[in-house]
Amino acid sequence: MKKVSVIIAVYNTEEFLVECLDSVVNQTYRNLEIILINDGSTDQSTAILNEVARRDERVICIHNEGSKGVGAARNLGLDQATGDFVYFLDSDDFIALETIGRLVENIGEYEMLTGKRIRLKNKEDSKIDNMVGEEVDDGMEIEEGEEKVEDAQVHLGRGVQRTFRGMSALHILFSHDFIKKNQLRFSEKVDCYSDLAFITPVIKKLDTFPFLTRCYYFKRRRNDPISNPALMQLDREKKVSDFLLIYNHLQDLYGTDERVSSYLDWLFLNIYRKQVIMIFSDNNRIGELFNELATAVEKVDLSKTKKLNVVVKRELKLLQERKTDSYKKLIGFHHFARNTKRAVKGRQKLYIQLYRSVFMNKPLKEKTIVFESFLGKNYSDSPKYIYEYMVKNNLDYEYVWIFNEPGKELPGNAKQVKRFSLAYYYYLATAKYWVSNSRLPLKLNKREGNVYLQTWHGTPLKKLVFDMNDIYSANPNYKKHFFNQSRRWDYLISPNQYSSDIFRSAFKYEKDMLEFGYPRNDILYQNDNEEYISSLKERLHIPRDKKVILYAPTWRDDEFYEPGKYKFALKMDLKKMREQLGDDYVVLLRMHYFIADDIDTEGMDGFVYNFSKYDDIAELYLISDLLITDYSSVFFDYANLKRPILFFTYDLEKYRDTLRGFYIDIETEVPGPLVKNTEEIIDAVTNIEQVKVEYQDIYDEFYAKYCAWDNGKAAENVVKTVFGTDVKKLN
């Protein structure tokens, strides 16, 4: 039985490494030499590698002091390899359990053999045992062009591009003799595209590139390209610079070979159109790469570029002639034409183009403030209370509120603008100040001089953004998008020291933190009196002779229709609660603003009141005698009132251990009991005075830690800090 040397370069991939190694050590083909090159990892990867080497005698583990790059790591692996065949695997990917066996069985006299690559969207798609010999699940995305090819003898030109279009040596079983005979090595001069130095001579030497069906390699898409990016998630400038370096080098070595030259030119033209042109959307950056790029274009056979549009062909010609000024003008026209073409495809695209090219060039309105709360869904939260404080004190500003449905009753004379209307883009482009409690769209470029006050919308219980290992939401680019959106924040409001510490870590936030408590909680101190609460109940048509239970759950990351539209199944038996609690209580429902479903309360009139679309939850806190929640941050705010709280945690294990994880121990630190079903809810409500006594000490500690900064003056302190030069009269 022939031996296969599996070479895996490892650098800080602890999150995925166990699964990768399990997929190799458990291969049905057993005659393996598993060479692990630890390229200076600083996380727990070293411990994981040492453990697998201890357990499996087939494993050879080599530790580099400091990172030398993936090319150097793989070359070191080649130096150690003694197998008949060599197979490369990335440490954040994995393979089906029969993959290597199938490759060995079918390689025959070929010098190499590859199979199907499948790109995974997130970690929850990793189900090795279910994938052996199976076709791709619906939840996975097959890389474009990876169709089935039953005949291993494929057309040469098509075979080169299909096999090596990813510029990768991964998932290819190579004859070790072929590697040694042709002295194949990876480039150590670049971080990205180091494989090109290895595979280019393969293209030169071989005439056929066999492909085996039902032989799977699972390519993972990392969900955190900010903290620990994969090589191909590095910034565009780095990738382009590395490509130009290796392209020029390989053209000098192999450019006389028609097959290799055609392949390299094909790669260059793809990268030019998809990467280089995008870098040059900023005309000032052309000089940084111009000479290197021009040197590369001199090696391109422009006679083979007939399929390119005339503008790109002219750009390449100007590069060859090194006419910098003419090239800059043409690139400017290229982007203008590109943006114009996009703009005419739809109203929103047109508005975005107007935002960037017209509105952002207008003078900045120094006295204009744009407010938005919960993506324009309502008039609420800290933006509301900051606005009302400014109106009450007659501050001289032009106020603009963004709503999905304008026509709200607001104090003052604020202009109401429909979200995503032309006016929306105009005011956001020209207003000096933005005030929002959630993220504004990525497409809204922030101009110089603009001040963005991010109020946020809760004390974190659930793990946030960069403190989360896995992403189970509808958007696999969540972390990347969040990072880019949050770079625009100039101020971030924090309700307590605990939140400040988490915000710094989870948001990677380094600018000004306003540690005053939440303006939205001011009302809980200013209006916690019988007169105000009674009038509020009357306005909301809530019986004044009954106590009020507020149920305010959060959303579940994995239950969604589409990005931003989440499901929720009510687990509370309202009928049973009405039977046993209806004489003394009513229930108010307040769902999270992400939840798309309308909760069915038919037959519950007089007992259940659905206030899910009510703008201001702080007012519902005031009229409630008791809160029931789950993993929502509402209980941190409600605790300011020092009223009882129950935690309906029917799916605690799944939510805590799989979906999000918590910052605190919810089973010991929260100021109230955890209940798992309707019967336990009813029992706790019936004996609420006993519950209060039992949890009094925990509640006091909780209040001191999370509520101490709130005192009814948060809005005042925020306004004086952010708009200080205009509010001196308030001091």
mmCIF file of N, CA and C in Angstrom, residues 602-715:
data_model
loop_
_atom_site.group_PDB
_atom_site.id
_atom_site.type_symbol
_atom_site.label_atom_id
_atom_site.label_comp_id
_atom_site.label_asym_id
_atom_site.label_seq_id
_atom_site.Cartn_x
_atom_site.Cartn_y
_atom_site.Cartn_z
ATOM 1 N N GLU A 602 -55.472 35.756 19.523
ATOM 2 C CA GLU A 602 -56.915 35.624 19.352
ATOM 3 C C GLU A 602 -57.554 34.932 20.567
ATOM 4 N N GLY A 603 -58.649 35.498 21.053
ATOM 5 C CA GLY A 603 -59.354 34.946 22.204
ATOM 6 C C GLY A 603 -58.798 35.389 23.540
ATOM 7 N N MET A 604 -57.793 36.253 23.518
ATOM 8 C CA MET A 604 -57.135 36.700 24.750
ATOM 9 C C MET A 604 -57.498 38.141 25.116
ATOM 10 N N ASP A 605 -58.542 38.665 24.500
ATOM 11 C CA ASP A 605 -58.942 40.053 24.763
ATOM 12 C C ASP A 605 -59.182 40.273 26.253
ATOM 13 N N GLY A 606 -58.670 41.392 26.744
ATOM 14 C CA GLY A 606 -58.846 41.732 28.149
ATOM 15 C C GLY A 606 -57.793 41.142 29.057
ATOM 16 N N PHE A 607 -56.972 40.230 28.523
ATOM 17 C CA PHE A 607 -55.891 39.646 29.319
ATOM 18 C C PHE A 607 -54.528 39.876 28.661
ATOM 19 N N VAL A 608 -54.465 39.687 27.346
ATOM 20 C CA VAL A 608 -53.208 39.883 26.624
ATOM 21 C C VAL A 608 -53.316 41.118 25.731
ATOM 22 N N TYR A 609 -52.319 41.973 25.830
ATOM 23 C CA TYR A 609 -52.250 43.187 25.010
ATOM 24 C C TYR A 609 -50.929 43.149 24.243
ATOM 25 N N ASN A 610 -51.021 43.155 22.924
ATOM 26 C CA ASN A 610 -49.819 43.063 22.111
ATOM 27 C C ASN A 610 -49.289 44.465 21.791
ATOM 28 N N PHE A 611 -48.214 44.834 22.475
ATOM 29 C CA PHE A 611 -47.587 46.133 22.261
ATOM 30 C C PHE A 611 -46.243 45.979 21.527
ATOM 31 N N SER A 612 -46.146 44.945 20.684
ATOM 32 C CA SER A 612 -44.893 44.702 19.978
ATOM 33 C C SER A 612 -44.519 45.857 19.060
ATOM 34 N N LYS A 613 -45.510 46.573 18.571
ATOM 35 C CA LYS A 613 -45.230 47.694 17.676
ATOM 36 C C LYS A 613 -45.301 49.036 18.401
ATOM 37 N N TYR A 614 -45.417 48.987 19.718
ATOM 38 C CA TYR A 614 -45.420 50.233 20.482
ATOM 39 C C TYR A 614 -44.011 50.806 20.496
ATOM 40 N N ASP A 615 -43.899 52.096 20.255
ATOM 41 C CA ASP A 615 -42.590 52.697 20.031
ATOM 42 C C ASP A 615 -41.645 52.584 21.225
ATOM 43 N N ASP A 616 -42.124 52.937 22.404
ATOM 44 C CA ASP A 616 -41.197 53.154 23.524
ATOM 45 C C ASP A 616 -41.383 52.117 24.627
ATOM 46 N N ILE A 617 -40.468 51.144 24.697
ATOM 47 C CA ILE A 617 -40.581 50.103 25.709
ATOM 48 C C ILE A 617 -40.355 50.658 27.113
ATOM 49 N N ALA A 618 -39.644 51.776 27.249
ATOM 50 C CA ALA A 618 -39.411 52.366 28.570
ATOM 51 C C ALA A 618 -40.729 52.743 29.241
ATOM 52 N N GLU A 619 -41.694 53.183 28.469
ATOM 53 C CA GLU A 619 -43.009 53.505 29.025
ATOM 54 C C GLU A 619 -43.725 52.236 29.474
ATOM 55 N N LEU A 620 -43.501 51.131 28.770
ATOM 56 C CA LEU A 620 -44.092 49.857 29.191
ATOM 57 C C LEU A 620 -43.440 49.356 30.473
ATOM 58 N N TYR A 621 -42.130 49.628 30.649
ATOM 59 C CA TYR A 621 -41.481 49.287 31.915
ATOM 60 C C TYR A 621 -42.201 49.964 33.077
ATOM 61 N N LEU A 622 -42.495 51.239 32.904
ATOM 62 C CA LEU A 622 -43.071 52.028 34.003
ATOM 63 C C LEU A 622 -44.422 51.492 34.459
ATOM 64 N N ILE A 623 -45.230 50.991 33.531
ATOM 65 C CA ILE A 623 -46.569 50.533 33.920
ATOM 66 C C ILE A 623 -46.592 49.061 34.310
ATOM 67 N N SER A 624 -45.426 48.385 34.234
ATOM 68 C CA SER A 624 -45.375 46.948 34.528
ATOM 69 C C SER A 624 -44.934 46.701 35.964
ATOM 70 N N ASP A 625 -45.600 45.731 36.585
ATOM 71 C CA ASP A 625 -45.249 45.344 37.955
ATOM 72 C C ASP A 625 -44.230 44.220 37.979
ATOM 73 N N LEU A 626 -44.083 43.555 36.840
ATOM 74 C CA LEU A 626 -43.213 42.380 36.779
ATOM 75 C C LEU A 626 -42.783 42.175 35.336
ATOM 76 N N LEU A 627 -41.522 41.840 35.137
ATOM 77 C CA LEU A 627 -40.993 41.580 33.793
ATOM 78 C C LEU A 627 -40.683 40.099 33.634
ATOM 79 N N ILE A 628 -41.097 39.542 32.484
ATOM 80 C CA ILE A 628 -40.646 38.213 32.074
ATOM 81 C C ILE A 628 -39.851 38.394 30.784
ATOM 82 N N THR A 629 -38.615 37.916 30.776
ATOM 83 C CA THR A 629 -37.789 37.994 29.579
ATOM 84 C C THR A 629 -37.003 36.702 29.453
ATOM 85 N N ASP A 630 -36.040 36.678 28.542
ATOM 86 C CA ASP A 630 -35.188 35.490 28.392
ATOM 87 C C ASP A 630 -33.732 35.925 28.348
ATOM 88 N N TYR A 631 -33.235 36.216 27.127
ATOM 89 C CA TYR A 631 -31.847 36.609 26.972
ATOM 90 C C TYR A 631 -31.748 38.020 26.397
ATOM 91 N N SER A 632 -32.840 38.735 26.500
ATOM 92 C CA SER A 632 -32.861 40.115 26.038
ATOM 93 C C SER A 632 -32.198 41.009 27.074
ATOM 94 N N SER A 633 -31.600 42.083 26.616
ATOM 95 C CA SER A 633 -30.948 43.016 27.544
ATOM 96 C C SER A 633 -31.947 43.894 28.279
ATOM 97 N N VAL A 634 -33.241 43.721 28.032
ATOM 98 C CA VAL A 634 -34.236 44.589 28.675
ATOM 99 C C VAL A 634 -34.166 44.520 30.202
ATOM 100 N N PHE A 635 -33.745 43.387 30.752
ATOM 101 C CA PHE A 635 -33.770 43.272 32.212
ATOM 102 C C PHE A 635 -32.721 44.162 32.877
ATOM 103 N N PHE A 636 -31.654 44.502 32.145
ATOM 104 C CA PHE A 636 -30.673 45.431 32.698
ATOM 105 C C PHE A 636 -31.307 46.806 32.912
ATOM 106 N N ASP A 637 -32.117 47.241 31.969
ATOM 107 C CA ASP A 637 -32.792 48.535 32.092
ATOM 108 C C ASP A 637 -33.917 48.469 33.121
ATOM 109 N N TYR A 638 -34.699 47.408 33.052
ATOM 110 C CA TYR A 638 -35.838 47.270 33.957
ATOM 111 C C TYR A 638 -35.387 47.232 35.416
ATOM 112 N N ALA A 639 -34.196 46.721 35.660
ATOM 113 C CA ALA A 639 -33.683 46.626 37.034
ATOM 114 C C ALA A 639 -33.545 47.993 37.689
ATOM 115 N N ASN A 640 -33.497 49.065 36.904
ATOM 116 C CA ASN A 640 -33.457 50.407 37.487
ATOM 117 C C ASN A 640 -34.694 50.685 38.341
ATOM 118 N N LEU A 641 -35.786 49.988 38.042
ATOM 119 C CA LEU A 641 -37.028 50.175 38.799
ATOM 120 C C LEU A 641 -37.088 49.306 40.053
ATOM 121 N N LYS A 642 -36.171 48.366 40.188
ATOM 122 C CA LYS A 642 -36.108 47.453 41.332
ATOM 123 C C LYS A 642 -37.391 46.649 41.514
ATOM 124 N N ARG A 643 -37.986 46.258 40.402
ATOM 125 C CA ARG A 643 -39.202 45.430 40.413
ATOM 126 C C ARG A 643 -38.845 44.001 40.004
ATOM 127 N N PRO A 644 -39.702 43.018 40.317
ATOM 128 C CA PRO A 644 -39.368 41.598 40.085
ATOM 129 C C PRO A 644 -39.163 41.259 38.607
ATOM 130 N N ILE A 645 -38.268 40.291 38.361
ATOM 131 C CA ILE A 645 -37.962 39.828 37.003
ATOM 132 C C ILE A 645 -37.918 38.303 37.001
ATOM 133 N N LEU A 646 -38.571 37.692 36.016
ATOM 134 C CA LEU A 646 -38.497 36.247 35.792
ATOM 135 C C LEU A 646 -37.816 36.002 34.452
ATOM 136 N N PHE A 647 -37.063 34.902 34.370
ATOM 137 C CA PHE A 647 -36.332 34.585 33.151
ATOM 138 C C PHE A 647 -36.865 33.284 32.560
ATOM 139 N N PHE A 648 -37.598 33.426 31.433
ATOM 140 C CA PHE A 648 -38.223 32.283 30.765
ATOM 141 C C PHE A 648 -37.205 31.697 29.781
ATOM 142 N N THR A 649 -36.433 30.728 30.263
ATOM 143 C CA THR A 649 -35.262 30.218 29.526
ATOM 144 C C THR A 649 -35.469 28.767 29.104
ATOM 145 N N TYR A 650 -36.495 28.531 28.324
ATOM 146 C CA TYR A 650 -36.850 27.171 27.917
ATOM 147 C C TYR A 650 -35.809 26.551 26.986
ATOM 148 N N ASP A 651 -35.002 27.384 26.314
ATOM 149 C CA ASP A 651 -33.974 26.856 25.406
ATOM 150 C C ASP A 651 -32.584 27.315 25.833
ATOM 151 N N LEU A 652 -32.348 27.366 27.129
ATOM 152 C CA LEU A 652 -31.107 27.911 27.669
ATOM 153 C C LEU A 652 -29.871 27.214 27.112
ATOM 154 N N GLU A 653 -29.863 25.894 27.123
ATOM 155 C CA GLU A 653 -28.661 25.164 26.718
ATOM 156 C C GLU A 653 -28.304 25.470 25.263
ATOM 157 N N LYS A 654 -29.291 25.469 24.395
ATOM 158 C CA LYS A 654 -29.025 25.737 22.981
ATOM 159 C C LYS A 654 -28.547 27.169 22.780
ATOM 160 N N TYR A 655 -29.225 28.109 23.412
ATOM 161 C CA TYR A 655 -28.882 29.511 23.211
ATOM 162 C C TYR A 655 -27.510 29.838 23.789
ATOM 163 N N ARG A 656 -27.255 29.325 24.971
ATOM 164 C CA ARG A 656 -25.991 29.623 25.645
ATOM 165 C C ARG A 656 -24.813 28.905 25.002
ATOM 166 N N ASP A 657 -24.990 27.623 24.696
ATOM 167 C CA ASP A 657 -23.863 26.787 24.297
ATOM 168 C C ASP A 657 -23.646 26.725 22.792
ATOM 169 N N THR A 658 -24.679 27.062 22.010
ATOM 170 C CA THR A 658 -24.563 26.947 20.560
ATOM 171 C C THR A 658 -24.678 28.287 19.858
ATOM 172 N N LEU A 659 -25.752 29.003 20.109
ATOM 173 C CA LEU A 659 -26.035 30.188 19.309
ATOM 174 C C LEU A 659 -25.185 31.392 19.669
ATOM 175 N N ARG A 660 -25.133 31.764 20.939
ATOM 176 C CA ARG A 660 -24.485 33.022 21.266
ATOM 177 C C ARG A 660 -23.487 32.933 22.419
ATOM 178 N N GLY A 661 -23.836 32.280 23.493
ATOM 179 C CA GLY A 661 -22.993 32.343 24.687
ATOM 180 C C GLY A 661 -23.267 33.626 25.444
ATOM 181 N N PHE A 662 -22.972 33.619 26.747
ATOM 182 C CA PHE A 662 -23.267 34.771 27.598
ATOM 183 C C PHE A 662 -21.989 35.314 28.223
ATOM 184 N N TYR A 663 -22.060 36.577 28.601
ATOM 185 C CA TYR A 663 -20.951 37.206 29.311
ATOM 186 C C TYR A 663 -21.023 36.927 30.809
ATOM 187 N N ILE A 664 -22.221 36.672 31.315
ATOM 188 C CA ILE A 664 -22.369 36.401 32.744
ATOM 189 C C ILE A 664 -23.003 35.025 32.918
ATOM 190 N N ASP A 665 -22.911 34.500 34.118
ATOM 191 C CA ASP A 665 -23.522 33.205 34.420
ATOM 192 C C ASP A 665 -25.002 33.436 34.687
ATOM 193 N N ILE A 666 -25.814 33.160 33.696
ATOM 194 C CA ILE A 666 -27.237 33.472 33.806
ATOM 195 C C ILE A 666 -27.917 32.644 34.897
ATOM 196 N N GLU A 667 -27.321 31.525 35.259
ATOM 197 C CA GLU A 667 -27.950 30.670 36.264
ATOM 198 C C GLU A 667 -27.679 31.130 37.695
ATOM 199 N N THR A 668 -26.700 32.021 37.877
ATOM 200 C CA THR A 668 -26.379 32.450 39.246
ATOM 201 C C THR A 668 -26.365 33.959 39.435
ATOM 202 N N GLU A 669 -26.233 34.745 38.368
ATOM 203 C CA GLU A 669 -26.023 36.177 38.533
ATOM 204 C C GLU A 669 -27.229 37.047 38.217
ATOM 205 N N VAL A 670 -28.211 36.538 37.508
ATOM 206 C CA VAL A 670 -29.347 37.394 37.155
ATOM 207 C C VAL A 670 -30.285 37.564 38.350
ATOM 208 N N PRO A 671 -30.985 38.709 38.431
ATOM 209 C CA PRO A 671 -31.790 39.037 39.620
ATOM 210 C C PRO A 671 -33.203 38.457 39.609
ATOM 211 N N GLY A 672 -33.293 37.147 39.406
ATOM 212 C CA GLY A 672 -34.591 36.499 39.403
ATOM 213 C C GLY A 672 -34.459 35.044 39.005
ATOM 214 N N PRO A 673 -35.510 34.252 39.217
ATOM 215 C CA PRO A 673 -35.439 32.817 38.926
ATOM 216 C C PRO A 673 -35.531 32.501 37.442
ATOM 217 N N LEU A 674 -34.931 31.368 37.044
ATOM 218 C CA LEU A 674 -35.066 30.850 35.691
ATOM 219 C C LEU A 674 -36.234 29.874 35.674
ATOM 220 N N VAL A 675 -37.188 30.122 34.799
ATOM 221 C CA VAL A 675 -38.349 29.240 34.679
ATOM 222 C C VAL A 675 -38.356 28.634 33.283
ATOM 223 N N LYS A 676 -38.811 27.370 33.186
ATOM 224 C CA LYS A 676 -38.670 26.637 31.930
ATOM 225 C C LYS A 676 -39.988 26.353 31.221
ATOM 226 N N ASN A 677 -41.110 26.570 31.905
ATOM 227 C CA ASN A 677 -42.398 26.287 31.284
ATOM 228 C C ASN A 677 -43.473 27.162 31.902
ATOM 229 N N THR A 678 -44.677 27.063 31.360
ATOM 230 C CA THR A 678 -45.781 27.922 31.812
ATOM 231 C C THR A 678 -46.129 27.656 33.268
ATOM 232 N N GLU A 679 -46.091 26.397 33.694
ATOM 233 C CA GLU A 679 -46.429 26.067 35.078
ATOM 234 C C GLU A 679 -45.489 26.767 36.054
ATOM 235 N N GLU A 680 -44.200 26.796 35.710
ATOM 236 C CA GLU A 680 -43.236 27.464 36.584
ATOM 237 C C GLU A 680 -43.424 28.978 36.567
ATOM 238 N N ILE A 681 -43.839 29.523 35.446
ATOM 239 C CA ILE A 681 -44.144 30.956 35.385
ATOM 240 C C ILE A 681 -45.296 31.281 36.333
ATOM 241 N N ILE A 682 -46.354 30.500 36.240
ATOM 242 C CA ILE A 682 -47.541 30.750 37.069
ATOM 243 C C ILE A 682 -47.200 30.626 38.551
ATOM 244 N N ASP A 683 -46.416 29.617 38.891
ATOM 245 C CA ASP A 683 -46.031 29.426 40.288
ATOM 246 C C ASP A 683 -45.213 30.615 40.802
ATOM 247 N N ALA A 684 -44.277 31.111 39.980
ATOM 248 C CA ALA A 684 -43.438 32.240 40.403
ATOM 249 C C ALA A 684 -44.264 33.507 40.553
ATOM 250 N N VAL A 685 -45.190 33.736 39.643
ATOM 251 C CA VAL A 685 -46.028 34.940 39.732
ATOM 252 C C VAL A 685 -46.932 34.868 40.952
ATOM 253 N N THR A 686 -47.499 33.712 41.198
ATOM 254 C CA THR A 686 -48.384 33.537 42.349
ATOM 255 C C THR A 686 -47.639 33.785 43.663
ATOM 256 N N ASN A 687 -46.379 33.447 43.690
ATOM 257 C CA ASN A 687 -45.570 33.593 44.907
ATOM 258 C C ASN A 687 -44.503 34.675 44.731
ATOM 259 N N ILE A 688 -44.869 35.761 44.073
ATOM 260 C CA ILE A 688 -43.883 36.760 43.701
ATOM 261 C C ILE A 688 -43.238 37.450 44.909
ATOM 262 N N GLU A 689 -43.980 37.605 46.008
ATOM 263 C CA GLU A 689 -43.394 38.244 47.186
ATOM 264 C C GLU A 689 -42.274 37.374 47.770
ATOM 265 N N GLN A 690 -42.479 36.079 47.745
ATOM 266 C CA GLN A 690 -41.446 35.161 48.214
ATOM 267 C C GLN A 690 -40.229 35.208 47.293
ATOM 268 N N VAL A 691 -40.469 35.308 45.999
ATOM 269 C CA VAL A 691 -39.385 35.417 45.022
ATOM 270 C C VAL A 691 -38.565 36.674 45.284
ATOM 271 N N LYS A 692 -39.232 37.771 45.577
ATOM 272 C CA LYS A 692 -38.538 39.035 45.835
ATOM 273 C C LYS A 692 -37.603 38.907 47.040
ATOM 274 N N VAL A 693 -38.088 38.278 48.089
ATOM 275 C CA VAL A 693 -37.266 38.103 49.288
ATOM 276 C C VAL A 693 -36.069 37.204 48.986
ATOM 277 N N GLU A 694 -36.318 36.123 48.252
ATOM 278 C CA GLU A 694 -35.266 35.150 47.953
ATOM 279 C C GLU A 694 -34.139 35.760 47.126
ATOM 280 N N TYR A 695 -34.486 36.691 46.232
ATOM 281 C CA TYR A 695 -33.488 37.246 45.313
ATOM 282 C C TYR A 695 -33.046 38.661 45.688
ATOM 283 N N GLN A 696 -33.405 39.144 46.862
ATOM 284 C CA GLN A 696 -33.104 40.528 47.220
ATOM 285 C C GLN A 696 -31.607 40.830 47.212
ATOM 286 N N ASP A 697 -30.795 39.974 47.795
ATOM 287 C CA ASP A 697 -29.353 40.231 47.859
ATOM 288 C C ASP A 697 -28.721 40.227 46.467
ATOM 289 N N ILE A 698 -29.124 39.260 45.645
ATOM 290 C CA ILE A 698 -28.599 39.203 44.276
ATOM 291 C C ILE A 698 -29.027 40.446 43.509
ATOM 292 N N TYR A 699 -30.275 40.872 43.723
ATOM 293 C CA TYR A 699 -30.806 42.053 43.033
ATOM 294 C C TYR A 699 -30.000 43.287 43.421
ATOM 295 N N ASP A 700 -29.709 43.445 44.693
ATOM 296 C CA ASP A 700 -28.953 44.614 45.160
ATOM 297 C C ASP A 700 -27.565 44.656 44.531
ATOM 298 N N GLU A 701 -26.902 43.504 44.476
ATOM 299 C CA GLU A 701 -25.575 43.439 43.852
ATOM 300 C C GLU A 701 -25.667 43.748 42.355
ATOM 301 N N PHE A 702 -26.696 43.225 41.742
ATOM 302 C CA PHE A 702 -26.906 43.443 40.315
ATOM 303 C C PHE A 702 -27.118 44.931 40.028
ATOM 304 N N TYR A 703 -27.962 45.559 40.825
ATOM 305 C CA TYR A 703 -28.263 46.980 40.641
ATOM 306 C C TYR A 703 -26.991 47.815 40.790
ATOM 307 N N ALA A 704 -26.193 47.511 41.791
ATOM 308 C CA ALA A 704 -24.976 48.281 42.040
ATOM 309 C C ALA A 704 -23.992 48.157 40.874
ATOM 310 N N LYS A 705 -23.959 46.994 40.239
ATOM 311 C CA LYS A 705 -23.000 46.771 39.153
ATOM 312 C C LYS A 705 -23.473 47.336 37.822
ATOM 313 N N TYR A 706 -24.762 47.223 37.531
ATOM 314 C CA TYR A 706 -25.241 47.543 36.186
ATOM 315 C C TYR A 706 -26.077 48.819 36.083
ATOM 316 N N CYS A 707 -26.554 49.346 37.186
ATOM 317 C CA CYS A 707 -27.474 50.486 37.126
ATOM 318 C C CYS A 707 -26.941 51.755 37.794
ATOM 319 N N ALA A 708 -25.745 51.696 38.353
ATOM 320 C CA ALA A 708 -25.255 52.802 39.181
ATOM 321 C C ALA A 708 -25.044 54.091 38.407
ATOM 322 N N TRP A 709 -24.756 54.014 37.102
ATOM 323 C CA TRP A 709 -24.511 55.235 36.333
ATOM 324 C C TRP A 709 -25.800 55.946 35.940
ATOM 325 N N ASP A 710 -26.912 55.239 35.900
ATOM 326 C CA ASP A 710 -28.192 55.863 35.529
ATOM 327 C C ASP A 710 -28.722 56.689 36.688
ATOM 328 N N ASN A 711 -29.054 57.940 36.397
ATOM 329 C CA ASN A 711 -29.590 58.824 37.445
ATOM 330 C C ASN A 711 -30.600 59.828 36.918
ATOM 331 N N GLY A 712 -31.041 59.624 35.675
ATOM 332 C CA GLY A 712 -32.020 60.544 35.099
ATOM 333 C C GLY A 712 -31.409 61.704 34.351
ATOM 334 N N LYS A 713 -30.063 61.758 34.252
ATOM 335 C CA LYS A 713 -29.412 62.898 33.607
ATOM 336 C C LYS A 713 -28.497 62.468 32.453
ATOM 337 N N ALA A 714 -28.695 61.287 31.939
ATOM 338 C CA ALA A 714 -27.819 60.795 30.873
ATOM 339 C C ALA A 714 -27.939 61.641 29.612
ATOM 340 N N ALA A 715 -29.163 61.965 29.208
ATOM 341 C CA ALA A 715 -29.347 62.766 27.996
ATOM 342 C C ALA A 715 -28.662 64.119 28.127
#
